[in-house]
C-alpha cells in the first residue's frame, strides 16, 4: 500500500476514534450515567472531596473529550493517543469491578475477558491511528 493510502486510513481511523471518545466523554455529564459510572468505581478507590466518584466521572469525561479532540489535531495526535492508551488502562479497574457485579450493573457489566480484549484492541487501534 502506498503511504497516501495508509495516511488516509489512519485519518479515517482517527476520526472514528475521536467520535467514539468525544461521544463517550459527553455521556459522562448526564446525571443517570454519572450515577452508574460513579457506582462502578471500586470501593477501595472511593474518596471524598476532589477525588469523589462523581468528580472522577466528570474528570474522565473531560479526558475522553480532550483525547478525542487531540486525535484530530495533528500537533497533538501522538500525545493524545498516548494519553488515551493510559486512560484506558486507568479506567479498567472500574470496568473490572462492574464485570464482577453483573446483577448490580446490568448490561454495563461486560464480562471481564471480553472487556479486556476490547480495551486492548482499542489501545492497539489508537496506536495504529497515529504511527
mmCIF file of N, CA and C in Angstrom:
data_model
loop_
_atom_site.group_PDB
_atom_site.id
_atom_site.type_symbol
_atom_site.label_atom_id
_atom_site.label_comp_id
_atom_site.label_asym_id
_atom_site.label_seq_id
_atom_site.Cartn_x
_atom_site.Cartn_y
_atom_site.Cartn_z
ATOM 1 N N UNK A 1 0.829 -1.182 0.000
ATOM 2 C CA UNK A 1 0.000 0.000 0.000
ATOM 3 C C UNK A 1 0.870 1.241 0.000
ATOM 4 N N UNK A 2 0.414 2.237 -0.699
ATOM 5 C CA UNK A 2 1.178 3.479 -0.741
ATOM 6 C C UNK A 2 1.002 4.242 0.569
ATOM 7 N N UNK A 3 1.922 5.144 0.817
ATOM 8 C CA UNK A 3 1.856 5.914 2.055
ATOM 9 C C UNK A 3 0.625 6.822 2.071
ATOM 10 N N UNK A 4 0.157 7.253 0.895
ATOM 11 C CA UNK A 4 -1.054 8.074 0.836
ATOM 12 C C UNK A 4 -2.277 7.280 1.296
ATOM 13 N N UNK A 5 -2.357 6.027 0.882
ATOM 14 C CA UNK A 5 -3.479 5.174 1.289
ATOM 15 C C UNK A 5 -3.422 4.929 2.801
ATOM 16 N N UNK A 6 -2.223 4.635 3.308
ATOM 17 C CA UNK A 6 -2.068 4.402 4.748
ATOM 18 C C UNK A 6 -2.420 5.662 5.530
ATOM 19 N N UNK A 7 -1.948 6.818 5.059
ATOM 20 C CA UNK A 7 -2.271 8.082 5.724
ATOM 21 C C UNK A 7 -3.781 8.318 5.731
ATOM 22 N N UNK A 8 -4.433 8.009 4.630
ATOM 23 C CA UNK A 8 -5.879 8.173 4.544
ATOM 24 C C UNK A 8 -6.623 7.248 5.505
ATOM 25 N N UNK A 9 -6.163 5.997 5.583
ATOM 26 C CA UNK A 9 -6.780 5.046 6.511
ATOM 27 C C UNK A 9 -6.581 5.473 7.964
ATOM 28 N N UNK A 10 -5.388 5.976 8.249
ATOM 29 C CA UNK A 10 -5.134 6.450 9.612
ATOM 30 C C UNK A 10 -6.022 7.650 9.948
ATOM 31 N N UNK A 11 -6.218 8.540 8.992
ATOM 32 C CA UNK A 11 -7.082 9.688 9.222
ATOM 33 C C UNK A 11 -8.516 9.232 9.515
ATOM 34 N N UNK A 12 -9.013 8.301 8.710
ATOM 35 C CA UNK A 12 -10.365 7.776 8.933
ATOM 36 C C UNK A 12 -10.452 7.125 10.315
ATOM 37 N N UNK A 13 -9.462 6.347 10.676
ATOM 38 C CA UNK A 13 -9.444 5.688 11.984
ATOM 39 C C UNK A 13 -9.404 6.720 13.111
ATOM 40 N N UNK A 14 -8.589 7.763 12.954
ATOM 41 C CA UNK A 14 -8.522 8.809 13.982
ATOM 42 C C UNK A 14 -9.863 9.511 14.141
ATOM 43 N N UNK A 15 -10.533 9.783 13.025
ATOM 44 C CA UNK A 15 -11.840 10.451 13.096
ATOM 45 C C UNK A 15 -12.856 9.555 13.797
ATOM 46 N N UNK A 16 -12.865 8.271 13.452
ATOM 47 C CA UNK A 16 -13.795 7.336 14.099
ATOM 48 C C UNK A 16 -13.505 7.254 15.599
ATOM 49 N N UNK A 17 -12.237 7.089 15.947
ATOM 50 C CA UNK A 17 -11.870 7.020 17.363
ATOM 51 C C UNK A 17 -12.214 8.320 18.083
ATOM 52 N N UNK A 18 -11.967 9.447 17.433
ATOM 53 C CA UNK A 18 -12.285 10.739 18.038
ATOM 54 C C UNK A 18 -13.778 10.835 18.323
ATOM 55 N N UNK A 19 -14.598 10.435 17.365
ATOM 56 C CA UNK A 19 -16.051 10.480 17.563
ATOM 57 C C UNK A 19 -16.476 9.568 18.715
ATOM 58 N N UNK A 20 -15.868 8.396 18.792
ATOM 59 C CA UNK A 20 -16.185 7.461 19.879
ATOM 60 C C UNK A 20 -15.832 8.076 21.235
ATOM 61 N N UNK A 21 -14.620 8.613 21.352
ATOM 62 C CA UNK A 21 -14.199 9.159 22.640
ATOM 63 C C UNK A 21 -14.944 10.439 22.994
ATOM 64 N N UNK A 22 -15.168 11.305 22.032
ATOM 65 C CA UNK A 22 -15.912 12.533 22.311
ATOM 66 C C UNK A 22 -17.345 12.185 22.723
ATOM 67 N N UNK A 23 -17.965 11.278 21.980
ATOM 68 C CA UNK A 23 -19.326 10.864 22.327
ATOM 69 C C UNK A 23 -19.406 10.221 23.695
ATOM 70 N N UNK A 24 -18.470 9.319 23.974
ATOM 71 C CA UNK A 24 -18.453 8.659 25.286
ATOM 72 C C UNK A 24 -18.190 9.675 26.392
ATOM 73 N N UNK A 25 -17.298 10.610 26.132
ATOM 74 C CA UNK A 25 -16.985 11.627 27.136
ATOM 75 C C UNK A 25 -18.178 12.509 27.462
ATOM 76 N N UNK A 26 -18.934 12.877 26.452
ATOM 77 C CA UNK A 26 -20.105 13.721 26.664
ATOM 78 C C UNK A 26 -21.127 13.023 27.559
ATOM 79 N N UNK A 27 -21.247 11.700 27.411
ATOM 80 C CA UNK A 27 -22.235 10.986 28.240
ATOM 81 C C UNK A 27 -21.913 11.069 29.726
ATOM 82 N N UNK A 28 -20.656 11.325 30.066
ATOM 83 C CA UNK A 28 -20.263 11.426 31.474
ATOM 84 C C UNK A 28 -20.939 12.597 32.186
ATOM 85 N N UNK A 29 -21.549 13.496 31.425
ATOM 86 C CA UNK A 29 -22.185 14.665 32.014
ATOM 87 C C UNK A 29 -23.691 14.494 32.189
ATOM 88 N N UNK A 30 -24.237 13.347 31.798
ATOM 89 C CA UNK A 30 -25.650 13.039 32.022
ATOM 90 C C UNK A 30 -25.787 12.458 33.425
ATOM 91 N N UNK A 31 -26.687 12.995 34.238
ATOM 92 C CA UNK A 31 -26.799 12.530 35.640
ATOM 93 C C UNK A 31 -26.986 11.024 35.798
ATOM 94 N N UNK A 32 -27.805 10.400 34.975
ATOM 95 C CA UNK A 32 -28.019 8.956 35.133
ATOM 96 C C UNK A 32 -26.745 8.172 34.836
ATOM 97 N N UNK A 33 -25.989 8.611 33.847
ATOM 98 C CA UNK A 33 -24.724 7.961 33.518
ATOM 99 C C UNK A 33 -23.712 8.219 34.629
ATOM 100 N N UNK A 34 -23.688 9.430 35.149
ATOM 101 C CA UNK A 34 -22.772 9.751 36.246
ATOM 102 C C UNK A 34 -23.003 8.840 37.446
ATOM 103 N N UNK A 35 -24.273 8.625 37.794
ATOM 104 C CA UNK A 35 -24.574 7.762 38.945
ATOM 105 C C UNK A 35 -24.064 6.346 38.711
ATOM 106 N N UNK A 36 -24.325 5.815 37.515
ATOM 107 C CA UNK A 36 -23.889 4.453 37.213
ATOM 108 C C UNK A 36 -22.375 4.356 37.223
ATOM 109 N N UNK A 37 -21.710 5.293 36.552
ATOM 110 C CA UNK A 37 -20.247 5.240 36.480
ATOM 111 C C UNK A 37 -19.611 5.474 37.846
ATOM 112 N N UNK A 38 -20.185 6.352 38.630
ATOM 113 C CA UNK A 38 -19.652 6.592 39.979
ATOM 114 C C UNK A 38 -19.762 5.324 40.823
ATOM 115 N N UNK A 39 -20.844 4.586 40.641
ATOM 116 C CA UNK A 39 -21.016 3.337 41.387
ATOM 117 C C UNK A 39 -20.040 2.266 40.932
ATOM 118 N N UNK A 40 -19.531 2.376 39.707
ATOM 119 C CA UNK A 40 -18.587 1.389 39.175
ATOM 120 C C UNK A 40 -17.182 1.541 39.756
ATOM 121 N N UNK A 41 -16.904 2.665 40.367
ATOM 122 C CA UNK A 41 -15.571 2.871 40.943
ATOM 123 C C UNK A 41 -15.424 1.937 42.149
ATOM 124 N N UNK A 42 -14.400 1.095 42.135
ATOM 125 C CA UNK A 42 -14.227 0.127 43.231
ATOM 126 C C UNK A 42 -14.164 0.821 44.591
ATOM 127 N N UNK A 43 -14.743 0.202 45.614
ATOM 128 C CA UNK A 43 -14.764 0.818 46.951
ATOM 129 C C UNK A 43 -13.388 1.265 47.446
ATOM 130 N N UNK A 44 -12.352 0.502 47.157
ATOM 131 C CA UNK A 44 -11.018 0.871 47.664
ATOM 132 C C UNK A 44 -10.475 2.143 47.006
ATOM 133 N N UNK A 45 -11.088 2.576 45.894
ATOM 134 C CA UNK A 45 -10.642 3.798 45.213
ATOM 135 C C UNK A 45 -11.554 4.994 45.488
ATOM 136 N N UNK A 46 -12.563 4.782 46.305
ATOM 137 C CA UNK A 46 -13.519 5.853 46.597
ATOM 138 C C UNK A 46 -12.969 6.771 47.684
ATOM 139 N N UNK A 47 -13.098 8.055 47.436
ATOM 140 C CA UNK A 47 -12.718 9.055 48.430
ATOM 141 C C UNK A 47 -13.773 10.149 48.422
ATOM 142 N N UNK A 48 -13.589 11.105 49.289
ATOM 143 C CA UNK A 48 -14.467 12.272 49.326
ATOM 144 C C UNK A 48 -13.705 13.469 48.805
ATOM 145 N N UNK A 49 -14.396 14.523 48.568
ATOM 146 C CA UNK A 49 -13.757 15.755 48.149
ATOM 147 C C UNK A 49 -13.447 15.771 46.669
ATOM 148 N N UNK A 50 -12.276 16.288 46.345
ATOM 149 C CA UNK A 50 -11.901 16.494 44.951
ATOM 150 C C UNK A 50 -11.904 15.203 44.135
ATOM 151 N N UNK A 51 -11.506 14.097 44.746
ATOM 152 C CA UNK A 51 -11.445 12.819 44.033
ATOM 153 C C UNK A 51 -12.668 11.944 44.322
ATOM 154 N N UNK A 52 -13.816 12.572 44.561
ATOM 155 C CA UNK A 52 -15.043 11.811 44.800
ATOM 156 C C UNK A 52 -15.434 11.071 43.517
ATOM 157 N N UNK A 53 -16.215 10.013 43.641
ATOM 158 C CA UNK A 53 -16.606 9.258 42.448
ATOM 159 C C UNK A 53 -17.248 10.113 41.355
ATOM 160 N N UNK A 54 -18.154 11.007 41.712
ATOM 161 C CA UNK A 54 -18.798 11.838 40.680
ATOM 162 C C UNK A 54 -17.767 12.755 40.025
ATOM 163 N N UNK A 55 -16.874 13.335 40.813
ATOM 164 C CA UNK A 55 -15.831 14.190 40.236
ATOM 165 C C UNK A 55 -14.912 13.388 39.313
ATOM 166 N N UNK A 56 -14.617 12.146 39.691
ATOM 167 C CA UNK A 56 -13.787 11.307 38.818
ATOM 168 C C UNK A 56 -14.502 11.010 37.503
ATOM 169 N N UNK A 57 -15.811 10.820 37.552
ATOM 170 C CA UNK A 57 -16.571 10.580 36.324
ATOM 171 C C UNK A 57 -16.518 11.817 35.432
ATOM 172 N N UNK A 58 -16.699 12.985 36.015
ATOM 173 C CA UNK A 58 -16.613 14.224 35.239
ATOM 174 C C UNK A 58 -15.208 14.375 34.658
ATOM 175 N N UNK A 59 -14.191 14.130 35.476
ATOM 176 C CA UNK A 59 -12.808 14.233 35.010
ATOM 177 C C UNK A 59 -12.535 13.272 33.860
ATOM 178 N N UNK A 60 -12.999 12.020 33.990
ATOM 179 C CA UNK A 60 -12.755 11.061 32.908
ATOM 180 C C UNK A 60 -13.515 11.460 31.649
ATOM 181 N N UNK A 61 -14.681 12.060 31.807
ATOM 182 C CA UNK A 61 -15.402 12.565 30.640
ATOM 183 C C UNK A 61 -14.611 13.659 29.935
ATOM 184 N N UNK A 62 -14.047 14.572 30.713
ATOM 185 C CA UNK A 62 -13.207 15.629 30.132
ATOM 186 C C UNK A 62 -11.989 15.030 29.435
ATOM 187 N N UNK A 63 -11.402 13.999 30.055
ATOM 188 C CA UNK A 63 -10.239 13.334 29.447
ATOM 189 C C UNK A 63 -10.602 12.717 28.102
ATOM 190 N N UNK A 64 -11.764 12.069 28.047
ATOM 191 C CA UNK A 64 -12.178 11.438 26.792
ATOM 192 C C UNK A 64 -12.433 12.479 25.701
ATOM 193 N N UNK A 65 -13.110 13.559 26.051
ATOM 194 C CA UNK A 65 -13.377 14.609 25.067
ATOM 195 C C UNK A 65 -12.060 15.234 24.602
ATOM 196 N N UNK A 66 -11.186 15.552 25.539
ATOM 197 C CA UNK A 66 -9.892 16.156 25.183
ATOM 198 C C UNK A 66 -9.055 15.199 24.337
ATOM 199 N N UNK A 67 -9.043 13.931 24.702
ATOM 200 C CA UNK A 67 -8.286 12.946 23.930
ATOM 201 C C UNK A 67 -8.836 12.797 22.519
ATOM 202 N N UNK A 68 -10.157 12.760 22.410
ATOM 203 C CA UNK A 68 -10.769 12.665 21.089
ATOM 204 C C UNK A 68 -10.438 13.872 20.223
ATOM 205 N N UNK A 69 -10.553 15.052 20.805
ATOM 206 C CA UNK A 69 -10.200 16.269 20.057
ATOM 207 C C UNK A 69 -8.717 16.271 19.697
ATOM 208 N N UNK A 70 -7.887 15.806 20.631
ATOM 209 C CA UNK A 70 -6.447 15.761 20.383
ATOM 210 C C UNK A 70 -6.071 14.847 19.231
ATOM 211 N N UNK A 71 -6.847 13.781 19.011
ATOM 212 C CA UNK A 71 -6.588 12.899 17.870
ATOM 213 C C UNK A 71 -6.826 13.601 16.540
ATOM 214 N N UNK A 72 -7.638 14.640 16.539
ATOM 215 C CA UNK A 72 -7.992 15.339 15.299
ATOM 216 C C UNK A 72 -7.025 16.464 14.944
ATOM 217 N N UNK A 73 -6.207 16.874 15.893
ATOM 218 C CA UNK A 73 -5.293 17.996 15.681
ATOM 219 C C UNK A 73 -3.878 17.441 15.546
ATOM 220 N N UNK A 74 -3.308 17.474 14.325
ATOM 221 C CA UNK A 74 -2.019 16.809 14.076
ATOM 222 C C UNK A 74 -0.903 17.105 15.086
ATOM 223 N N UNK A 75 -0.715 18.348 15.544
ATOM 224 C CA UNK A 75 0.367 18.565 16.508
ATOM 225 C C UNK A 75 0.185 17.839 17.847
ATOM 226 N N UNK A 76 -1.052 17.445 18.175
ATOM 227 C CA UNK A 76 -1.293 16.798 19.469
ATOM 228 C C UNK A 76 -1.697 15.334 19.354
ATOM 229 N N UNK A 77 -1.818 14.814 18.150
ATOM 230 C CA UNK A 77 -2.399 13.480 17.991
ATOM 231 C C UNK A 77 -1.564 12.375 18.646
ATOM 232 N N UNK A 78 -0.265 12.460 18.630
ATOM 233 C CA UNK A 78 0.564 11.410 19.238
ATOM 234 C C UNK A 78 0.449 11.467 20.764
ATOM 235 N N UNK A 79 0.516 12.662 21.322
ATOM 236 C CA UNK A 79 0.368 12.811 22.768
ATOM 237 C C UNK A 79 -1.030 12.384 23.198
ATOM 238 N N UNK A 80 -2.041 12.781 22.428
ATOM 239 C CA UNK A 80 -3.427 12.394 22.750
ATOM 240 C C UNK A 80 -3.583 10.882 22.703
ATOM 241 N N UNK A 81 -2.979 10.250 21.711
ATOM 242 C CA UNK A 81 -3.061 8.784 21.601
ATOM 243 C C UNK A 81 -2.425 8.126 22.822
ATOM 244 N N UNK A 82 -1.260 8.597 23.215
ATOM 245 C CA UNK A 82 -0.607 8.044 24.402
ATOM 246 C C UNK A 82 -1.446 8.252 25.649
ATOM 247 N N UNK A 83 -2.040 9.438 25.776
ATOM 248 C CA UNK A 83 -2.887 9.728 26.935
ATOM 249 C C UNK A 83 -4.129 8.834 26.943
ATOM 250 N N UNK A 84 -4.714 8.589 25.772
ATOM 251 C CA UNK A 84 -5.897 7.732 25.711
ATOM 252 C C UNK A 84 -5.564 6.281 26.045
ATOM 253 N N UNK A 85 -4.406 5.813 25.632
ATOM 254 C CA UNK A 85 -3.989 4.449 25.996
ATOM 255 C C UNK A 85 -3.837 4.351 27.516
ATOM 256 N N UNK A 86 -3.181 5.324 28.112
ATOM 257 C CA UNK A 86 -3.042 5.345 29.575
ATOM 258 C C UNK A 86 -4.408 5.473 30.254
ATOM 259 N N UNK A 87 -5.274 6.280 29.679
ATOM 260 C CA UNK A 87 -6.623 6.455 30.203
ATOM 261 C C UNK A 87 -7.369 5.119 30.247
ATOM 262 N N UNK A 88 -7.303 4.374 29.139
ATOM 263 C CA UNK A 88 -7.991 3.079 29.092
ATOM 264 C C UNK A 88 -7.458 2.117 30.147
ATOM 265 N N UNK A 89 -6.164 2.165 30.386
ATOM 266 C CA UNK A 89 -5.591 1.324 31.447
ATOM 267 C C UNK A 89 -6.069 1.793 32.823
ATOM 268 N N UNK A 90 -6.164 3.107 33.003
ATOM 269 C CA UNK A 90 -6.540 3.667 34.303
ATOM 270 C C UNK A 90 -7.995 3.387 34.669
ATOM 271 N N UNK A 91 -8.882 3.355 33.680
ATOM 272 C CA UNK A 91 -10.303 3.135 33.987
ATOM 273 C C UNK A 91 -10.665 1.652 34.016
ATOM 274 N N UNK A 92 -9.731 0.791 33.647
ATOM 275 C CA UNK A 92 -10.049 -0.634 33.616
ATOM 276 C C UNK A 92 -10.501 -1.191 34.969
ATOM 277 N N UNK A 93 -9.922 -0.768 36.099
ATOM 278 C CA UNK A 93 -10.419 -1.299 37.378
ATOM 279 C C UNK A 93 -11.923 -1.078 37.591
ATOM 280 N N UNK A 94 -12.447 0.048 37.128
ATOM 281 C CA UNK A 94 -13.892 0.292 37.258
ATOM 282 C C UNK A 94 -14.679 -0.685 36.397
ATOM 283 N N UNK A 95 -14.179 -0.952 35.197
ATOM 284 C CA UNK A 95 -14.846 -1.914 34.316
ATOM 285 C C UNK A 95 -14.766 -3.324 34.899
ATOM 286 N N UNK A 96 -13.639 -3.656 35.499
ATOM 287 C CA UNK A 96 -13.477 -4.973 36.124
ATOM 288 C C UNK A 96 -14.414 -5.115 37.322
ATOM 289 N N UNK A 97 -14.555 -4.048 38.093
ATOM 290 C CA UNK A 97 -15.466 -4.072 39.240
ATOM 291 C C UNK A 97 -16.904 -4.299 38.760
ATOM 292 N N UNK A 98 -17.302 -3.597 37.716
ATOM 293 C CA UNK A 98 -18.656 -3.771 37.170
ATOM 294 C C UNK A 98 -18.843 -5.192 36.648
ATOM 295 N N UNK A 99 -17.812 -5.742 36.022
ATOM 296 C CA UNK A 99 -17.904 -7.099 35.477
ATOM 297 C C UNK A 99 -18.139 -8.125 36.593
ATOM 298 N N UNK A 100 -17.595 -7.863 37.768
ATOM 299 C CA UNK A 100 -17.767 -8.786 38.893
ATOM 300 C C UNK A 100 -19.128 -8.641 39.570
ATOM 301 N N UNK A 101 -19.899 -7.615 39.185
ATOM 302 C CA UNK A 101 -21.200 -7.361 39.799
ATOM 303 C C UNK A 101 -22.278 -7.172 38.717
ATOM 304 N N UNK A 102 -22.506 -8.198 37.909
ATOM 305 C CA UNK A 102 -23.458 -8.049 36.792
ATOM 306 C C UNK A 102 -24.894 -7.773 37.228
ATOM 307 N N UNK A 103 -25.314 -8.293 38.385
ATOM 308 C CA UNK A 103 -26.687 -8.032 38.840
ATOM 309 C C UNK A 103 -26.882 -6.554 39.172
ATOM 310 N N UNK A 104 -25.841 -5.945 39.665
ATOM 311 C CA UNK A 104 -25.928 -4.531 40.047
ATOM 312 C C UNK A 104 -25.849 -3.605 38.832
ATOM 313 N N UNK A 105 -25.013 -3.960 37.849
ATOM 314 C CA UNK A 105 -24.750 -3.040 36.742
ATOM 315 C C UNK A 105 -25.401 -3.432 35.421
ATOM 316 N N UNK A 106 -26.042 -4.576 35.369
ATOM 317 C CA UNK A 106 -26.774 -4.963 34.164
ATOM 318 C C UNK A 106 -25.904 -5.034 32.928
ATOM 319 N N UNK A 107 -26.379 -4.447 31.833
ATOM 320 C CA UNK A 107 -25.663 -4.560 30.554
ATOM 321 C C UNK A 107 -24.346 -3.789 30.524
ATOM 322 N N UNK A 108 -24.139 -2.897 31.475
ATOM 323 C CA UNK A 108 -22.856 -2.182 31.570
ATOM 324 C C UNK A 108 -21.759 -3.135 32.030
ATOM 325 N N UNK A 109 -22.154 -4.190 32.711
ATOM 326 C CA UNK A 109 -21.202 -5.153 33.275
ATOM 327 C C UNK A 109 -20.788 -6.169 32.221
ATOM 328 N N UNK A 110 -19.993 -5.734 31.278
ATOM 329 C CA UNK A 110 -19.478 -6.633 30.245
ATOM 330 C C UNK A 110 -18.526 -7.620 30.927
ATOM 331 N N UNK A 111 -18.649 -8.914 30.637
ATOM 332 C CA UNK A 111 -17.755 -9.893 31.270
ATOM 333 C C UNK A 111 -16.284 -9.498 31.117
ATOM 334 N N UNK A 112 -15.501 -9.855 32.118
ATOM 335 C CA UNK A 112 -14.125 -9.370 32.234
ATOM 336 C C UNK A 112 -13.251 -9.673 31.014
ATOM 337 N N UNK A 113 -13.227 -10.911 30.542
ATOM 338 C CA UNK A 113 -12.321 -11.260 29.441
ATOM 339 C C UNK A 113 -12.690 -10.533 28.148
ATOM 340 N N UNK A 114 -13.963 -10.529 27.731
ATOM 341 C CA UNK A 114 -14.292 -9.752 26.529
ATOM 342 C C UNK A 114 -13.991 -8.263 26.691
ATOM 343 N N UNK A 115 -14.211 -7.723 27.892
ATOM 344 C CA UNK A 115 -13.922 -6.312 28.137
ATOM 345 C C UNK A 115 -12.432 -6.048 28.014
ATOM 346 N N UNK A 116 -11.614 -6.932 28.588
ATOM 347 C CA UNK A 116 -10.164 -6.782 28.492
ATOM 348 C C UNK A 116 -9.714 -6.843 27.041
ATOM 349 N N UNK A 117 -10.229 -7.802 26.289
ATOM 350 C CA UNK A 117 -9.864 -7.923 24.866
ATOM 351 C C UNK A 117 -10.271 -6.659 24.112
ATOM 352 N N UNK A 118 -11.469 -6.151 24.377
ATOM 353 C CA UNK A 118 -11.936 -4.936 23.707
ATOM 354 C C UNK A 118 -11.062 -3.735 24.064
ATOM 355 N N UNK A 119 -10.694 -3.607 25.336
ATOM 356 C CA UNK A 119 -9.849 -2.476 25.747
ATOM 357 C C UNK A 119 -8.476 -2.563 25.078
ATOM 358 N N UNK A 120 -7.902 -3.762 25.042
ATOM 359 C CA UNK A 120 -6.601 -3.931 24.399
ATOM 360 C C UNK A 120 -6.688 -3.652 22.907
ATOM 361 N N UNK A 121 -7.758 -4.132 22.261
ATOM 362 C CA UNK A 121 -7.936 -3.878 20.825
ATOM 363 C C UNK A 121 -8.081 -2.370 20.566
ATOM 364 N N UNK A 122 -8.815 -1.685 21.428
ATOM 365 C CA UNK A 122 -8.971 -0.244 21.280
ATOM 366 C C UNK A 122 -7.625 0.466 21.450
ATOM 367 N N UNK A 123 -6.820 0.007 22.397
ATOM 368 C CA UNK A 123 -5.484 0.571 22.579
ATOM 369 C C UNK A 123 -4.631 0.392 21.325
ATOM 370 N N UNK A 124 -4.685 -0.799 20.739
ATOM 371 C CA UNK A 124 -3.925 -1.069 19.519
ATOM 372 C C UNK A 124 -4.403 -0.164 18.386
ATOM 373 N N UNK A 125 -5.710 -0.013 18.237
ATOM 374 C CA UNK A 125 -6.245 0.847 17.185
ATOM 375 C C UNK A 125 -5.802 2.298 17.357
ATOM 376 N N UNK A 126 -5.775 2.755 18.605
ATOM 377 C CA UNK A 126 -5.308 4.122 18.874
ATOM 378 C C UNK A 126 -3.862 4.287 18.425
ATOM 379 N N UNK A 127 -3.026 3.324 18.776
ATOM 380 C CA UNK A 127 -1.607 3.400 18.392
ATOM 381 C C UNK A 127 -1.470 3.355 16.865
ATOM 382 N N UNK A 128 -2.197 2.438 16.237
ATOM 383 C CA UNK A 128 -2.119 2.330 14.764
ATOM 384 C C UNK A 128 -2.598 3.607 14.078
ATOM 385 N N UNK A 129 -3.503 4.316 14.689
ATOM 386 C CA UNK A 129 -4.055 5.537 14.088
ATOM 387 C C UNK A 129 -3.047 6.669 14.024
ATOM 388 N N UNK A 130 -1.987 6.596 14.822
ATOM 389 C CA UNK A 130 -1.042 7.725 14.863
ATOM 390 C C UNK A 130 0.376 7.360 14.435
ATOM 391 N N UNK A 131 0.660 6.083 14.243
ATOM 392 C CA UNK A 131 2.025 5.705 13.850
ATOM 393 C C UNK A 131 2.274 5.911 12.380
#
